[in-house]
Amino acid sequence: MLSWKTLQKAAYQPAPQRMRCPPRSEPIELLALRFGFLPAAFRHDDRVQRVSSVVWIRDVCRHDGDLRYYRVRCTDGGEQTLIHDLATGRWYRQHERGHWSRW
Protein backbone atom coordinates (compact mmCIF):
# COMPACT_ATOMS: atom_id res chain seq x y z
CA MET A 1 0.00 0.00 0.00
CA LEU A 2 1.29 3.46 -0.87
CA SER A 3 1.39 6.05 1.83
CA TRP A 4 1.12 9.82 1.38
CA LYS A 5 4.87 10.23 2.06
CA THR A 6 5.75 7.69 -0.63
CA LEU A 7 3.59 9.50 -3.17
CA GLN A 8 5.14 12.85 -2.30
CA LYS A 9 8.68 11.53 -2.80
CA ALA A 10 7.78 9.85 -6.09
CA ALA A 11 6.18 13.01 -7.50
CA TYR A 12 9.16 15.24 -6.66
CA GLN A 13 11.35 16.16 -9.60
CA PRO A 14 14.10 18.75 -9.20
CA ALA A 15 13.87 21.83 -11.37
CA PRO A 16 16.27 21.94 -14.32
CA GLN A 17 19.56 23.73 -13.75
CA ARG A 18 19.70 27.26 -15.11
CA MET A 19 22.43 28.01 -17.59
CA ARG A 20 25.09 30.37 -16.33
CA CYS A 21 24.63 32.61 -19.35
CA PRO A 22 23.02 32.29 -22.76
CA PRO A 23 25.15 30.76 -25.55
CA ARG A 24 27.80 33.01 -27.12
CA SER A 25 27.28 35.81 -24.59
CA GLU A 26 28.90 37.51 -21.64
CA PRO A 27 27.48 39.38 -18.64
CA ILE A 28 27.17 43.16 -18.75
CA GLU A 29 26.18 45.80 -16.22
CA LEU A 30 22.98 47.59 -17.12
CA LEU A 31 23.21 51.25 -16.05
CA ALA A 32 19.85 52.70 -17.09
CA LEU A 33 16.43 51.69 -18.37
CA ARG A 34 14.05 53.64 -20.59
CA PHE A 35 10.30 53.29 -19.86
CA GLY A 36 11.16 50.77 -17.14
CA PHE A 37 12.10 47.89 -19.48
CA LEU A 38 14.13 49.09 -22.50
CA PRO A 39 17.92 49.27 -22.08
CA ALA A 40 19.24 52.84 -22.20
CA ALA A 41 22.90 52.45 -21.14
CA PHE A 42 25.20 49.57 -20.25
CA ARG A 43 28.82 48.95 -19.35
CA HIS A 44 30.95 46.40 -21.15
CA ASP A 45 34.73 46.06 -20.71
CA ASP A 46 34.82 49.26 -18.59
CA ARG A 47 33.29 51.21 -21.48
CA VAL A 48 29.88 52.83 -21.20
CA GLN A 49 27.60 52.41 -24.21
CA ARG A 50 24.47 54.53 -24.61
CA VAL A 51 21.53 53.17 -26.59
CA SER A 52 20.06 55.54 -29.17
CA SER A 53 17.31 53.22 -30.45
CA VAL A 54 15.95 49.70 -30.26
CA VAL A 55 15.86 47.99 -33.67
CA TRP A 56 13.86 44.90 -32.64
CA ILE A 57 12.79 42.83 -29.63
CA ARG A 58 12.36 39.04 -29.61
CA ASP A 59 11.23 36.71 -26.81
CA VAL A 60 12.57 33.16 -26.58
CA CYS A 61 10.82 30.64 -24.32
CA ARG A 62 13.06 27.82 -23.14
CA HIS A 63 12.71 24.93 -20.72
CA ASP A 64 15.15 26.59 -18.30
CA GLY A 65 13.74 30.14 -18.48
CA ASP A 66 12.63 32.93 -20.78
CA LEU A 67 15.04 35.27 -22.54
CA ARG A 68 14.29 38.60 -24.20
CA TYR A 69 16.64 39.71 -26.98
CA TYR A 70 17.07 43.42 -27.82
CA ARG A 71 18.88 44.51 -30.97
CA VAL A 72 20.02 48.04 -30.13
CA ARG A 73 21.76 50.84 -31.99
CA CYS A 74 24.32 52.67 -29.85
CA THR A 75 25.26 56.34 -30.02
CA ASP A 76 28.64 55.41 -31.57
CA GLY A 77 26.76 53.98 -34.59
CA GLY A 78 27.30 50.29 -33.83
CA GLU A 79 24.60 47.70 -33.26
CA GLN A 80 24.63 45.12 -30.47
CA THR A 81 22.33 42.38 -29.24
CA LEU A 82 21.51 42.49 -25.53
CA ILE A 83 19.87 39.59 -23.72
CA HIS A 84 17.70 39.91 -20.62
CA ASP A 85 17.21 36.77 -18.56
CA LEU A 86 13.67 37.35 -17.31
CA ALA A 87 13.90 34.77 -14.50
CA THR A 88 17.05 36.13 -12.86
CA GLY A 89 17.04 39.73 -14.09
CA ARG A 90 20.59 39.45 -15.43
CA TRP A 91 21.73 41.12 -18.65
CA TYR A 92 24.17 39.80 -21.25
CA ARG A 93 25.75 40.98 -24.49
CA GLN A 94 25.78 38.51 -27.36
CA HIS A 95 29.04 37.98 -29.20
CA GLU A 96 28.63 39.34 -32.70
CA ARG A 97 29.31 37.05 -35.59
CA GLY A 98 31.22 38.07 -38.69
CA HIS A 99 29.58 38.81 -42.02
CA TRP A 100 30.36 35.25 -43.17
CA SER A 101 27.76 33.78 -40.81
CA ARG A 102 24.86 35.17 -42.88
CA TRP A 103 25.45 32.55 -45.55
Rosetta silent file (secondary structure, phi, psi, omega in degrees, C-alpha in Angstrom):
SEQUENCE: MLSWKTLQKAAYQPAPQRMRCPPRSEPIELLALRFGFLPAAFRHDDRVQRVSSVVWIRDVCRHDGDLRYYRVRCTDGGEQTLIHDLATGRWYRQHERGHWSRW
SCORE:     score description
SCORE:     0.000 S_00000001
   1 L     0.000  137.271  179.384    0.000    0.000    0.000 S_00000001
   2 L   -88.140  133.832  176.461    1.287    3.462   -0.872 S_00000001
   3 L   -95.618  169.924  178.723    1.389    6.052    1.830 S_00000001
   4 H   -62.256  -38.852  179.212    1.120    9.823    1.381 S_00000001
   5 H   -65.469  -39.488  178.109    4.866   10.233    2.056 S_00000001
   6 H   -63.390  -42.115  178.744    5.749    7.688   -0.631 S_00000001
   7 H   -65.324  -39.531  179.306    3.594    9.504   -3.170 S_00000001
   8 H   -63.506  -43.191 -179.785    5.143   12.854   -2.299 S_00000001
   9 H   -67.055  -37.869 -178.816    8.679   11.528   -2.797 S_00000001
  10 H   -69.212  -33.332 -177.323    7.784    9.853   -6.093 S_00000001
  11 H   -80.229  -16.199 -177.333    6.184   13.008   -7.502 S_00000001
  12 L   -73.047  127.483  172.833    9.158   15.241   -6.660 S_00000001
  13 L  -132.695  126.529 -178.918   11.349   16.158   -9.599 S_00000001
  14 L   -65.192  147.913  178.437   14.105   18.747   -9.203 S_00000001
  15 L   -67.578  148.793  179.380   13.871   21.831  -11.368 S_00000001
  16 L   -64.513  148.339  178.993   16.274   21.941  -14.322 S_00000001
  17 L   -68.723  136.042  176.032   19.561   23.728  -13.754 S_00000001
  18 L   -77.593  142.896  176.132   19.705   27.261  -15.112 S_00000001
  19 L   -68.773  151.128  178.807   22.426   28.014  -17.585 S_00000001
  20 L   -68.326  -43.871  171.111   25.090   30.374  -16.334 S_00000001
  21 L  -153.928  158.268 -178.929   24.626   32.606  -19.351 S_00000001
  22 L   -60.078  157.856 -179.103   23.017   32.286  -22.758 S_00000001
  23 L   -58.637  143.527  178.079   25.151   30.763  -25.554 S_00000001
  24 L    52.659   47.532  179.827   27.805   33.014  -27.119 S_00000001
  25 E  -145.063  168.114  177.518   27.279   35.814  -24.595 S_00000001
  26 E  -142.207  149.669 -177.745   28.905   37.508  -21.639 S_00000001
  27 E   -66.178  146.320  174.457   27.481   39.381  -18.637 S_00000001
  28 L  -129.917  167.204  175.555   27.169   43.163  -18.753 S_00000001
  29 E  -105.445  117.239  177.937   26.184   45.796  -16.220 S_00000001
  30 E   -81.506  126.692 -176.455   22.979   47.594  -17.116 S_00000001
  31 E   -98.871  -32.237 -177.252   23.212   51.249  -16.049 S_00000001
  32 E  -152.521  149.909  175.580   19.852   52.702  -17.091 S_00000001
  33 E  -117.177  149.337  173.926   16.429   51.693  -18.375 S_00000001
  34 E  -111.404  132.361 -177.895   14.049   53.639  -20.587 S_00000001
  35 L    59.422   20.853  175.822   10.303   53.287  -19.862 S_00000001
  36 L    81.889   -5.833  179.520   11.158   50.769  -17.143 S_00000001
  37 L  -145.582  -18.847  179.327   12.104   47.894  -19.478 S_00000001
  38 E   -88.568  136.011  178.783   14.130   49.090  -22.501 S_00000001
  39 E   -67.788  135.903  179.690   17.922   49.267  -22.082 S_00000001
  40 E  -115.344  -31.457  178.566   19.237   52.836  -22.196 S_00000001
  41 E  -157.322  144.583  178.788   22.896   52.447  -21.141 S_00000001
  42 E  -147.447  160.695  179.605   25.197   49.570  -20.252 S_00000001
  43 E  -115.747  130.069  177.612   28.819   48.948  -19.348 S_00000001
  44 E  -140.394  126.055 -177.668   30.949   46.400  -21.145 S_00000001
  45 L    54.221   46.196  179.566   34.731   46.055  -20.710 S_00000001
  46 L    57.737   25.922  177.291   34.820   49.258  -18.594 S_00000001
  47 E  -125.117  127.837 -179.190   33.289   51.206  -21.482 S_00000001
  48 E   -86.868  128.275  176.811   29.875   52.831  -21.205 S_00000001
  49 E  -113.226  131.354  175.784   27.599   52.412  -24.213 S_00000001
  50 E  -104.043  138.048 -177.721   24.473   54.533  -24.610 S_00000001
  51 E   -91.668  125.293  178.103   21.530   53.172  -26.589 S_00000001
  52 E   -92.384  -32.811  178.052   20.058   55.543  -29.168 S_00000001
  53 E  -159.086  158.555  175.597   17.307   53.218  -30.449 S_00000001
  54 E  -103.460  122.673 -177.386   15.952   49.696  -30.260 S_00000001
  55 E   -79.901  -48.516  176.479   15.864   47.991  -33.667 S_00000001
  56 E  -155.698  162.085  177.752   13.858   44.897  -32.637 S_00000001
  57 E  -130.529  137.424  179.835   12.788   42.830  -29.630 S_00000001
  58 E  -139.706  132.302  175.743   12.359   39.043  -29.605 S_00000001
  59 E   -98.659  139.075  177.178   11.226   36.705  -26.809 S_00000001
  60 E  -125.569  120.056  177.731   12.568   33.163  -26.578 S_00000001
  61 E   -96.351  126.390 -178.583   10.822   30.641  -24.324 S_00000001
  62 E  -128.223  166.079 -179.772   13.062   27.820  -23.139 S_00000001
  63 L   -67.777  -24.121 -178.213   12.713   24.930  -20.721 S_00000001
  64 L  -105.781   11.396  176.665   15.155   26.586  -18.296 S_00000001
  65 E   140.576  164.573 -178.836   13.745   30.140  -18.484 S_00000001
  66 E   -98.736  140.989  177.779   12.631   32.926  -20.782 S_00000001
  67 E  -121.632  144.343  174.842   15.038   35.267  -22.543 S_00000001
  68 E  -120.103  121.934 -179.300   14.294   38.595  -24.204 S_00000001
  69 E   -97.759  134.785  176.149   16.642   39.715  -26.976 S_00000001
  70 E  -122.243  121.793  171.079   17.065   43.419  -27.824 S_00000001
  71 E   -94.057  116.673 -173.650   18.878   44.514  -30.974 S_00000001
  72 E  -120.060  150.423  173.361   20.022   48.039  -30.126 S_00000001
  73 E  -105.732  125.291 -177.746   21.764   50.839  -31.988 S_00000001
  74 E   -91.057  166.178 -178.064   24.317   52.668  -29.851 S_00000001
  75 L   -67.683  -19.995  177.432   25.264   56.337  -30.025 S_00000001
  76 L   -82.443    0.282  176.633   28.641   55.414  -31.565 S_00000001
  77 L    98.303  -13.377  179.756   26.764   53.981  -34.590 S_00000001
  78 L   -82.653  159.824  176.008   27.303   50.292  -33.834 S_00000001
  79 E  -114.668  142.278  179.443   24.597   47.700  -33.259 S_00000001
  80 E  -137.573  157.938  174.826   24.631   45.122  -30.467 S_00000001
  81 E  -110.309  120.395  177.603   22.332   42.381  -29.241 S_00000001
  82 E  -105.492  144.997 -177.903   21.510   42.493  -25.534 S_00000001
  83 E  -122.378  129.582  177.356   19.875   39.588  -23.720 S_00000001
  84 E  -111.138  118.066  175.251   17.699   39.913  -20.622 S_00000001
  85 E   -81.273  108.603 -172.959   17.211   36.765  -18.556 S_00000001
  86 L   -70.435  -24.883 -179.799   13.669   37.353  -17.309 S_00000001
  87 L   -76.202  -40.179 -176.146   13.895   34.766  -14.501 S_00000001
  88 L  -102.536  -19.158 -177.716   17.051   36.127  -12.857 S_00000001
  89 L    83.550    5.906 -178.937   17.037   39.734  -14.089 S_00000001
  90 L   -82.921  153.055 -179.792   20.592   39.455  -15.425 S_00000001
  91 E  -117.703  146.301 -179.360   21.732   41.120  -18.650 S_00000001
  92 E  -138.002  157.414  173.724   24.165   39.798  -21.250 S_00000001
  93 E  -113.066  128.423 -178.925   25.754   40.984  -24.491 S_00000001
  94 E   -80.591  137.490  174.908   25.777   38.514  -27.360 S_00000001
  95 L   -65.997  131.062 -178.391   29.043   37.978  -29.205 S_00000001
  96 L   -82.237  138.693  177.098   28.627   39.344  -32.700 S_00000001
  97 L   -88.226  159.525  176.598   29.314   37.046  -35.594 S_00000001
  98 L   -75.193  172.281 -178.835   31.218   38.070  -38.687 S_00000001
  99 H   -64.133  -21.236 -179.058   29.581   38.809  -42.015 S_00000001
 100 H   -67.319  -22.256 -175.160   30.360   35.250  -43.175 S_00000001
 101 H   -74.395  -10.968  179.783   27.758   33.784  -40.815 S_00000001
 102 H   -71.565  -18.937 -174.359   24.855   35.169  -42.877 S_00000001
 103 L   -83.168    0.000    0.000   25.446   32.551  -45.548 S_00000001
